[in-house]
Amino acid sequence: MGWLWAIIVGFVLGLIARAILPGKQHQPLWLTTIFGIVGAVLGNAVATWIGVNETRGIDWIRHLLQLAGAVVIVGLGDLVYSSLRGNKRQMT
């Protein structure tokens, strides 16, 4: 059941990260999901490192760190994906 939740959370975080990032992202949804999962893992690692991974109630700081990690990974992943696919990206 843990893998199913990881995929669902990764998909949701990836979509939110794509909405936050300016411009159009060129990676497919399956890659966005993978980037969201990696971003969530990165956010959890940072939350553990700074000591806020387990708090009482809703872990807002951990969730914000997961979202920040997803934004970074989706943004960098889109740049790498675009450069590998040869898509020219224009800054707007």
PDB file of N, CA and C in Angstrom:
ATOM      1  N   MET A   1       0.816  -1.194   0.000  1.00  0.00           N
ATOM      2  CA  MET A   1       0.000   0.000   0.000  1.00  0.00           C
ATOM      3  C   MET A   1       0.863   1.263   0.000  1.00  0.00           C
ATOM      4  N   GLY A   2       2.089   1.169   0.512  1.00  0.00           N
ATOM      5  CA  GLY A   2       2.980   2.316   0.542  1.00  0.00           C
ATOM      6  C   GLY A   2       3.352   2.818  -0.847  1.00  0.00           C
ATOM      7  N   TRP A   3       3.539   1.901  -1.786  1.00  0.00           N
ATOM      8  CA  TRP A   3       3.882   2.299  -3.160  1.00  0.00           C
ATOM      9  C   TRP A   3       2.725   3.017  -3.825  1.00  0.00           C
ATOM     10  N   LEU A   4       1.498   2.565  -3.556  1.00  0.00           N
ATOM     11  CA  LEU A   4       0.328   3.214  -4.131  1.00  0.00           C
ATOM     12  C   LEU A   4       0.223   4.655  -3.641  1.00  0.00           C
ATOM     13  N   TRP A   5       0.428   4.859  -2.340  1.00  0.00           N
ATOM     14  CA  TRP A   5       0.393   6.219  -1.797  1.00  0.00           C
ATOM     15  C   TRP A   5       1.528   7.070  -2.357  1.00  0.00           C
ATOM     16  N   ALA A   6       2.707   6.475  -2.550  1.00  0.00           N
ATOM     17  CA  ALA A   6       3.828   7.219  -3.116  1.00  0.00           C
ATOM     18  C   ALA A   6       3.495   7.690  -4.530  1.00  0.00           C
ATOM     19  N   ILE A   7       2.844   6.834  -5.306  1.00  0.00           N
ATOM     20  CA  ILE A   7       2.477   7.207  -6.674  1.00  0.00           C
ATOM     21  C   ILE A   7       1.413   8.304  -6.664  1.00  0.00           C
ATOM     22  N   ILE A   8       0.412   8.155  -5.791  1.00  0.00           N
ATOM     23  CA  ILE A   8      -0.650   9.164  -5.721  1.00  0.00           C
ATOM     24  C   ILE A   8      -0.096  10.510  -5.261  1.00  0.00           C
ATOM     25  N   VAL A   9       0.698  10.496  -4.199  1.00  0.00           N
ATOM     26  CA  VAL A   9       1.281  11.746  -3.687  1.00  0.00           C
ATOM     27  C   VAL A   9       2.233  12.345  -4.711  1.00  0.00           C
ATOM     28  N   GLY A  10       3.036  11.511  -5.369  1.00  0.00           N
ATOM     29  CA  GLY A  10       3.948  12.005  -6.404  1.00  0.00           C
ATOM     30  C   GLY A  10       3.205  12.639  -7.561  1.00  0.00           C
ATOM     31  N   PHE A  11       2.094  12.025  -7.967  1.00  0.00           N
ATOM     32  CA  PHE A  11       1.285  12.577  -9.053  1.00  0.00           C
ATOM     33  C   PHE A  11       0.715  13.936  -8.665  1.00  0.00           C
ATOM     34  N   VAL A  12       0.145  14.014  -7.463  1.00  0.00           N
ATOM     35  CA  VAL A  12      -0.458  15.271  -7.013  1.00  0.00           C
ATOM     36  C   VAL A  12       0.609  16.354  -6.845  1.00  0.00           C
ATOM     37  N   LEU A  13       1.724  16.019  -6.207  1.00  0.00           N
ATOM     38  CA  LEU A  13       2.793  17.007  -6.024  1.00  0.00           C
ATOM     39  C   LEU A  13       3.378  17.440  -7.363  1.00  0.00           C
ATOM     40  N   GLY A  14       3.530  16.498  -8.284  1.00  0.00           N
ATOM     41  CA  GLY A  14       4.038  16.841  -9.616  1.00  0.00           C
ATOM     42  C   GLY A  14       3.113  17.797 -10.340  1.00  0.00           C
ATOM     43  N   LEU A  15       1.805  17.558 -10.266  1.00  0.00           N
ATOM     44  CA  LEU A  15       0.845  18.459 -10.916  1.00  0.00           C
ATOM     45  C   LEU A  15       0.844  19.842 -10.267  1.00  0.00           C
ATOM     46  N   ILE A  16       0.911  19.883  -8.945  1.00  0.00           N
ATOM     47  CA  ILE A  16       0.961  21.179  -8.262  1.00  0.00           C
ATOM     48  C   ILE A  16       2.246  21.910  -8.625  1.00  0.00           C
ATOM     49  N   ALA A  17       3.359  21.192  -8.690  1.00  0.00           N
ATOM     50  CA  ALA A  17       4.631  21.811  -9.059  1.00  0.00           C
ATOM     51  C   ALA A  17       4.571  22.358 -10.485  1.00  0.00           C
ATOM     52  N   ARG A  18       3.947  21.609 -11.403  1.00  0.00           N
ATOM     53  CA  ARG A  18       3.801  22.097 -12.779  1.00  0.00           C
ATOM     54  C   ARG A  18       2.948  23.356 -12.824  1.00  0.00           C
ATOM     55  N   ALA A  19       1.931  23.435 -11.960  1.00  0.00           N
ATOM     56  CA  ALA A  19       1.079  24.623 -11.926  1.00  0.00           C
ATOM     57  C   ALA A  19       1.821  25.829 -11.353  1.00  0.00           C
ATOM     58  N   ILE A  20       2.732  25.577 -10.416  1.00  0.00           N
ATOM     59  CA  ILE A  20       3.486  26.668  -9.793  1.00  0.00           C
ATOM     60  C   ILE A  20       4.546  27.217 -10.741  1.00  0.00           C
ATOM     61  N   LEU A  21       5.200  26.332 -11.488  1.00  0.00           N
ATOM     62  CA  LEU A  21       6.275  26.753 -12.379  1.00  0.00           C
ATOM     63  C   LEU A  21       5.726  27.580 -13.539  1.00  0.00           C
ATOM     64  N   PRO A  22       6.428  28.671 -13.897  1.00  0.00           N
ATOM     65  CA  PRO A  22       5.952  29.477 -15.028  1.00  0.00           C
ATOM     66  C   PRO A  22       6.229  28.781 -16.357  1.00  0.00           C
ATOM     67  N   GLY A  23       5.412  29.075 -17.336  1.00  0.00           N
ATOM     68  CA  GLY A  23       5.615  28.515 -18.670  1.00  0.00           C
ATOM     69  C   GLY A  23       5.056  27.112 -18.790  1.00  0.00           C
ATOM     70  N   LYS A  24       5.295  26.536 -19.959  1.00  0.00           N
ATOM     71  CA  LYS A  24       4.794  25.191 -20.247  1.00  0.00           C
ATOM     72  C   LYS A  24       5.902  24.172 -20.013  1.00  0.00           C
ATOM     73  N   GLN A  25       5.584  23.112 -19.295  1.00  0.00           N
ATOM     74  CA  GLN A  25       6.531  22.023 -19.107  1.00  0.00           C
ATOM     75  C   GLN A  25       6.292  20.994 -20.209  1.00  0.00           C
ATOM     76  N   HIS A  26       7.351  20.346 -20.648  1.00  0.00           N
ATOM     77  CA  HIS A  26       7.279  19.466 -21.799  1.00  0.00           C
ATOM     78  C   HIS A  26       7.326  17.987 -21.458  1.00  0.00           C
ATOM     79  N   GLN A  27       7.555  17.627 -20.214  1.00  0.00           N
ATOM     80  CA  GLN A  27       7.640  16.210 -19.871  1.00  0.00           C
ATOM     81  C   GLN A  27       6.248  15.599 -19.795  1.00  0.00           C
ATOM     82  N   PRO A  28       6.142  14.291 -20.076  1.00  0.00           N
ATOM     83  CA  PRO A  28       4.836  13.625 -19.976  1.00  0.00           C
ATOM     84  C   PRO A  28       4.406  13.441 -18.519  1.00  0.00           C
ATOM     85  N   LEU A  29       3.140  13.088 -18.323  1.00  0.00           N
ATOM     86  CA  LEU A  29       2.604  12.954 -16.965  1.00  0.00           C
ATOM     87  C   LEU A  29       3.283  11.854 -16.162  1.00  0.00           C
ATOM     88  N   TRP A  30       3.676  10.757 -16.804  1.00  0.00           N
ATOM     89  CA  TRP A  30       4.341   9.690 -16.051  1.00  0.00           C
ATOM     90  C   TRP A  30       5.674  10.180 -15.505  1.00  0.00           C
ATOM     91  N   LEU A  31       6.376  11.038 -16.260  1.00  0.00           N
ATOM     92  CA  LEU A  31       7.649  11.573 -15.789  1.00  0.00           C
ATOM     93  C   LEU A  31       7.414  12.626 -14.705  1.00  0.00           C
ATOM     94  N   THR A  32       6.337  13.390 -14.839  1.00  0.00           N
ATOM     95  CA  THR A  32       5.967  14.341 -13.791  1.00  0.00           C
ATOM     96  C   THR A  32       5.689  13.616 -12.480  1.00  0.00           C
ATOM     97  N   THR A  33       5.030  12.456 -12.564  1.00  0.00           N
ATOM     98  CA  THR A  33       4.755  11.657 -11.369  1.00  0.00           C
ATOM     99  C   THR A  33       6.048  11.183 -10.719  1.00  0.00           C
ATOM    100  N   ILE A  34       6.985  10.708 -11.536  1.00  0.00           N
ATOM    101  CA  ILE A  34       8.280  10.256 -10.998  1.00  0.00           C
ATOM    102  C   ILE A  34       9.018  11.418 -10.354  1.00  0.00           C
ATOM    103  N   PHE A  35       9.019  12.585 -11.028  1.00  0.00           N
ATOM    104  CA  PHE A  35       9.664  13.762 -10.448  1.00  0.00           C
ATOM    105  C   PHE A  35       8.988  14.177  -9.147  1.00  0.00           C
ATOM    106  N   GLY A  36       7.660  14.051  -9.064  1.00  0.00           N
ATOM    107  CA  GLY A  36       6.940  14.363  -7.828  1.00  0.00           C
ATOM    108  C   GLY A  36       7.314  13.420  -6.703  1.00  0.00           C
ATOM    109  N   ILE A  37       7.472  12.128  -7.022  1.00  0.00           N
ATOM    110  CA  ILE A  37       7.881  11.153  -6.014  1.00  0.00           C
ATOM    111  C   ILE A  37       9.284  11.484  -5.510  1.00  0.00           C
ATOM    112  N   VAL A  38      10.198  11.784  -6.421  1.00  0.00           N
ATOM    113  CA  VAL A  38      11.573  12.132  -6.031  1.00  0.00           C
ATOM    114  C   VAL A  38      11.570  13.412  -5.193  1.00  0.00           C
ATOM    115  N   GLY A  39      10.759  14.387  -5.576  1.00  0.00           N
ATOM    116  CA  GLY A  39      10.653  15.623  -4.797  1.00  0.00           C
ATOM    117  C   GLY A  39      10.111  15.383  -3.401  1.00  0.00           C
ATOM    118  N   ALA A  40       9.128  14.481  -3.283  1.00  0.00           N
ATOM    119  CA  ALA A  40       8.583  14.150  -1.965  1.00  0.00           C
ATOM    120  C   ALA A  40       9.636  13.468  -1.098  1.00  0.00           C
ATOM    121  N   VAL A  41      10.398  12.576  -1.685  1.00  0.00           N
ATOM    122  CA  VAL A  41      11.470  11.907  -0.936  1.00  0.00           C
ATOM    123  C   VAL A  41      12.519  12.926  -0.499  1.00  0.00           C
ATOM    124  N   LEU A  42      12.861  13.844  -1.393  1.00  0.00           N
ATOM    125  CA  LEU A  42      13.817  14.905  -1.058  1.00  0.00           C
ATOM    126  C   LEU A  42      13.276  15.775   0.078  1.00  0.00           C
ATOM    127  N   GLY A  43      12.007  16.150   0.008  1.00  0.00           N
ATOM    128  CA  GLY A  43      11.390  16.949   1.075  1.00  0.00           C
ATOM    129  C   GLY A  43      11.369  16.221   2.399  1.00  0.00           C
ATOM    130  N   ASN A  44      11.083  14.910   2.369  1.00  0.00           N
ATOM    131  CA  ASN A  44      11.113  14.115   3.603  1.00  0.00           C
ATOM    132  C   ASN A  44      12.518  14.053   4.184  1.00  0.00           C
ATOM    133  N   ALA A  45      13.524  13.930   3.314  1.00  0.00           N
ATOM    134  CA  ALA A  45      14.909  13.878   3.792  1.00  0.00           C
ATOM    135  C   ALA A  45      15.298  15.191   4.458  1.00  0.00           C
ATOM    136  N   VAL A  46      14.908  16.308   3.867  1.00  0.00           N
ATOM    137  CA  VAL A  46      15.215  17.612   4.463  1.00  0.00           C
ATOM    138  C   VAL A  46      14.450  17.772   5.782  1.00  0.00           C
ATOM    139  N   ALA A  47      13.192  17.337   5.816  1.00  0.00           N
ATOM    140  CA  ALA A  47      12.410  17.428   7.053  1.00  0.00           C
ATOM    141  C   ALA A  47      13.053  16.606   8.168  1.00  0.00           C
ATOM    142  N   THR A  48      13.542  15.426   7.837  1.00  0.00           N
ATOM    143  CA  THR A  48      14.226  14.593   8.828  1.00  0.00           C
ATOM    144  C   THR A  48      15.522  15.257   9.271  1.00  0.00           C
ATOM    145  N   TRP A  49      16.244  15.833   8.327  1.00  0.00           N
ATOM    146  CA  TRP A  49      17.527  16.471   8.623  1.00  0.00           C
ATOM    147  C   TRP A  49      17.359  17.651   9.577  1.00  0.00           C
ATOM    148  N   ILE A  50      16.275  18.437   9.389  1.00  0.00           N
ATOM    149  CA  ILE A  50      16.087  19.592  10.276  1.00  0.00           C
ATOM    150  C   ILE A  50      15.221  19.262  11.489  1.00  0.00           C
ATOM    151  N   GLY A  51      14.725  18.022  11.569  1.00  0.00           N
ATOM    152  CA  GLY A  51      14.029  17.566  12.762  1.00  0.00           C
ATOM    153  C   GLY A  51      12.542  17.860  12.820  1.00  0.00           C
ATOM    154  N   VAL A  52      11.877  18.027  11.684  1.00  0.00           N
ATOM    155  CA  VAL A  52      10.439  18.313  11.691  1.00  0.00           C
ATOM    156  C   VAL A  52       9.645  17.251  10.932  1.00  0.00           C
ATOM    157  N   ASN A  53      10.187  16.042  10.840  1.00  0.00           N
ATOM    158  CA  ASN A  53       9.503  14.996  10.078  1.00  0.00           C
ATOM    159  C   ASN A  53       8.299  14.421  10.814  1.00  0.00           C
ATOM    160  N   GLU A  54       8.292  14.450  12.123  1.00  0.00           N
ATOM    161  CA  GLU A  54       7.169  13.912  12.909  1.00  0.00           C
ATOM    162  C   GLU A  54       6.744  14.976  13.917  1.00  0.00           C
ATOM    163  N   THR A  55       5.584  15.548  13.688  1.00  0.00           N
ATOM    164  CA  THR A  55       5.044  16.535  14.616  1.00  0.00           C
ATOM    165  C   THR A  55       3.631  16.127  15.004  1.00  0.00           C
ATOM    166  N   ARG A  56       3.061  16.806  15.956  1.00  0.00           N
ATOM    167  CA  ARG A  56       1.682  16.523  16.352  1.00  0.00           C
ATOM    168  C   ARG A  56       0.745  17.167  15.334  1.00  0.00           C
ATOM    169  N   GLY A  57      -0.292  16.448  14.970  1.00  0.00           N
ATOM    170  CA  GLY A  57      -1.257  16.984  14.019  1.00  0.00           C
ATOM    171  C   GLY A  57      -0.752  16.843  12.588  1.00  0.00           C
ATOM    172  N   ILE A  58      -1.119  17.813  11.780  1.00  0.00           N
ATOM    173  CA  ILE A  58      -0.724  17.795  10.366  1.00  0.00           C
ATOM    174  C   ILE A  58       0.702  18.316  10.242  1.00  0.00           C
ATOM    175  N   ASP A  59       1.512  17.622   9.490  1.00  0.00           N
ATOM    176  CA  ASP A  59       2.922  18.000   9.307  1.00  0.00           C
ATOM    177  C   ASP A  59       3.046  19.040   8.187  1.00  0.00           C
ATOM    178  N   TRP A  60       2.624  20.273   8.453  1.00  0.00           N
ATOM    179  CA  TRP A  60       2.618  21.301   7.423  1.00  0.00           C
ATOM    180  C   TRP A  60       4.009  21.611   6.904  1.00  0.00           C
ATOM    181  N   ILE A  61       4.969  21.686   7.780  1.00  0.00           N
ATOM    182  CA  ILE A  61       6.337  22.014   7.348  1.00  0.00           C
ATOM    183  C   ILE A  61       6.875  20.918   6.439  1.00  0.00           C
ATOM    184  N   ARG A  62       6.637  19.670   6.813  1.00  0.00           N
ATOM    185  CA  ARG A  62       7.098  18.551   5.977  1.00  0.00           C
ATOM    186  C   ARG A  62       6.420  18.577   4.615  1.00  0.00           C
ATOM    187  N   HIS A  63       5.118  18.871   4.593  1.00  0.00           N
ATOM    188  CA  HIS A  63       4.400  18.922   3.320  1.00  0.00           C
ATOM    189  C   HIS A  63       4.891  20.075   2.443  1.00  0.00           C
ATOM    190  N   LEU A  64       5.179  21.210   3.051  1.00  0.00           N
ATOM    191  CA  LEU A  64       5.725  22.334   2.278  1.00  0.00           C
ATOM    192  C   LEU A  64       7.118  22.008   1.734  1.00  0.00           C
ATOM    193  N   LEU A  65       7.920  21.294   2.531  1.00  0.00           N
ATOM    194  CA  LEU A  65       9.236  20.880   2.051  1.00  0.00           C
ATOM    195  C   LEU A  65       9.113  19.868   0.911  1.00  0.00           C
ATOM    196  N   GLN A  66       8.125  18.985   0.991  1.00  0.00           N
ATOM    197  CA  GLN A  66       7.894  18.045  -0.101  1.00  0.00           C
ATOM    198  C   GLN A  66       7.492  18.790  -1.376  1.00  0.00           C
ATOM    199  N   LEU A  67       6.623  19.778  -1.237  1.00  0.00           N
ATOM    200  CA  LEU A  67       6.209  20.558  -2.396  1.00  0.00           C
ATOM    201  C   LEU A  67       7.376  21.346  -2.979  1.00  0.00           C
ATOM    202  N   ALA A  68       8.190  21.933  -2.116  1.00  0.00           N
ATOM    203  CA  ALA A  68       9.365  22.664  -2.594  1.00  0.00           C
ATOM    204  C   ALA A  68      10.320  21.724  -3.324  1.00  0.00           C
ATOM    205  N   GLY A  69      10.520  20.535  -2.781  1.00  0.00           N
ATOM    206  CA  GLY A  69      11.365  19.554  -3.457  1.00  0.00           C
ATOM    207  C   GLY A  69      10.797  19.161  -4.802  1.00  0.00           C
ATOM    208  N   ALA A  70       9.477  19.000  -4.883  1.00  0.00           N
ATOM    209  CA  ALA A  70       8.846  18.646  -6.152  1.00  0.00           C
ATOM    210  C   ALA A  70       8.991  19.772  -7.169  1.00  0.00           C
ATOM    211  N   VAL A  71       8.857  21.016  -6.729  1.00  0.00           N
ATOM    212  CA  VAL A  71       9.014  22.151  -7.650  1.00  0.00           C
ATOM    213  C   VAL A  71      10.433  22.176  -8.209  1.00  0.00           C
ATOM    214  N   VAL A  72      11.411  21.972  -7.354  1.00  0.00           N
ATOM    215  CA  VAL A  72      12.805  21.980  -7.805  1.00  0.00           C
ATOM    216  C   VAL A  72      13.063  20.827  -8.774  1.00  0.00           C
ATOM    217  N   ILE A  73      12.641  19.627  -8.421  1.00  0.00           N
ATOM    218  CA  ILE A  73      12.899  18.454  -9.254  1.00  0.00           C
ATOM    219  C   ILE A  73      12.132  18.525 -10.570  1.00  0.00           C
ATOM    220  N   VAL A  74      10.881  18.972 -10.546  1.00  0.00           N
ATOM    221  CA  VAL A  74      10.110  19.094 -11.791  1.00  0.00           C
ATOM    222  C   VAL A  74      10.728  20.160 -12.691  1.00  0.00           C
ATOM    223  N   GLY A  75      11.153  21.276 -12.109  1.00  0.00           N
ATOM    224  CA  GLY A  75      11.796  22.331 -12.901  1.00  0.00           C
ATOM    225  C   GLY A  75      13.092  21.873 -13.533  1.00  0.00           C
ATOM    226  N   LEU A  76      13.954  21.259 -12.729  1.00  0.00           N
ATOM    227  CA  LEU A  76      15.229  20.761 -13.272  1.00  0.00           C
ATOM    228  C   LEU A  76      15.007  19.599 -14.241  1.00  0.00           C
ATOM    229  N   GLY A  77      14.064  18.729 -13.901  1.00  0.00           N
ATOM    230  CA  GLY A  77      13.765  17.604 -14.773  1.00  0.00           C
ATOM    231  C   GLY A  77      13.232  18.048 -16.115  1.00  0.00           C
ATOM    232  N   ASP A  78      12.439  19.111 -16.137  1.00  0.00           N
ATOM    233  CA  ASP A  78      11.929  19.624 -17.404  1.00  0.00           C
ATOM    234  C   ASP A  78      13.055  20.185 -18.260  1.00  0.00           C
ATOM    235  N   LEU A  79      13.997  20.866 -17.629  1.00  0.00           N
ATOM    236  CA  LEU A  79      15.142  21.377 -18.384  1.00  0.00           C
ATOM    237  C   LEU A  79      15.950  20.242 -19.001  1.00  0.00           C
ATOM    238  N   VAL A  80      16.199  19.206 -18.219  1.00  0.00           N
ATOM    239  CA  VAL A  80      16.963  18.057 -18.727  1.00  0.00           C
ATOM    240  C   VAL A  80      16.179  17.336 -19.820  1.00  0.00           C
ATOM    241  N   TYR A  81      14.892  17.121 -19.590  1.00  0.00           N
ATOM    242  CA  TYR A  81      14.049  16.431 -20.574  1.00  0.00           C
ATOM    243  C   TYR A  81      13.998  17.222 -21.883  1.00  0.00           C
ATOM    244  N   SER A  82      13.836  18.538 -21.780  1.00  0.00           N
ATOM    245  CA  SER A  82      13.781  19.364 -22.987  1.00  0.00           C
ATOM    246  C   SER A  82      15.102  19.348 -23.741  1.00  0.00           C
ATOM    247  N   SER A  83      16.201  19.380 -23.009  1.00  0.00           N
ATOM    248  CA  SER A  83      17.503  19.372 -23.688  1.00  0.00           C
ATOM    249  C   SER A  83      17.784  18.017 -24.329  1.00  0.00           C
ATOM    250  N   LEU A  84      17.342  16.934 -23.705  1.00  0.00           N
ATOM    251  CA  LEU A  84      17.541  15.608 -24.293  1.00  0.00           C
ATOM    252  C   LEU A  84      16.646  15.389 -25.504  1.00  0.00           C
ATOM    253  N   ARG A  85      15.453  15.942 -25.478  1.00  0.00           N
ATOM    254  CA  ARG A  85      14.515  15.795 -26.591  1.00  0.00           C
ATOM    255  C   ARG A  85      14.778  16.809 -27.698  1.00  0.00           C
ATOM    256  N   GLY A  86      15.591  17.820 -27.414  1.00  0.00           N
ATOM    257  CA  GLY A  86      15.912  18.821 -28.434  1.00  0.00           C
ATOM    258  C   GLY A  86      14.894  19.923 -28.544  1.00  0.00           C
ATOM    259  N   ASN A  87      13.984  20.043 -27.602  1.00  0.00           N
ATOM    260  CA  ASN A  87      12.989  21.116 -27.643  1.00  0.00           C
ATOM    261  C   ASN A  87      13.657  22.424 -27.235  1.00  0.00           C
ATOM    262  N   LYS A  88      13.461  23.429 -28.022  1.00  0.00           N
ATOM    263  CA  LYS A  88      13.989  24.748 -27.681  1.00  0.00           C
ATOM    264  C   LYS A  88      12.984  25.448 -26.776  1.00  0.00           C
ATOM    265  N   ARG A  89      13.463  25.857 -25.640  1.00  0.00           N
ATOM    266  CA  ARG A  89      12.580  26.488 -24.664  1.00  0.00           C
ATOM    267  C   ARG A  89      12.848  27.979 -24.655  1.00  0.00           C
ATOM    268  N   GLN A  90      11.798  28.770 -24.759  1.00  0.00           N
ATOM    269  CA  GLN A  90      11.933  30.220 -24.738  1.00  0.00           C
ATOM    270  C   GLN A  90      11.491  30.730 -23.376  1.00  0.00           C
ATOM    271  N   MET A  91      12.275  31.614 -22.822  1.00  0.00           N
ATOM    272  CA  MET A  91      11.927  32.199 -21.537  1.00  0.00           C
ATOM    273  C   MET A  91      10.905  33.312 -21.765  1.00  0.00           C
ATOM    274  N   THR A  92       9.823  33.259 -20.997  1.00  0.00           N
ATOM    275  CA  THR A  92       8.806  34.310 -21.115  1.00  0.00           C
ATOM    276  C   THR A  92       8.648  35.015 -19.814  1.00  0.00           C
TER     277      THR A  92
END
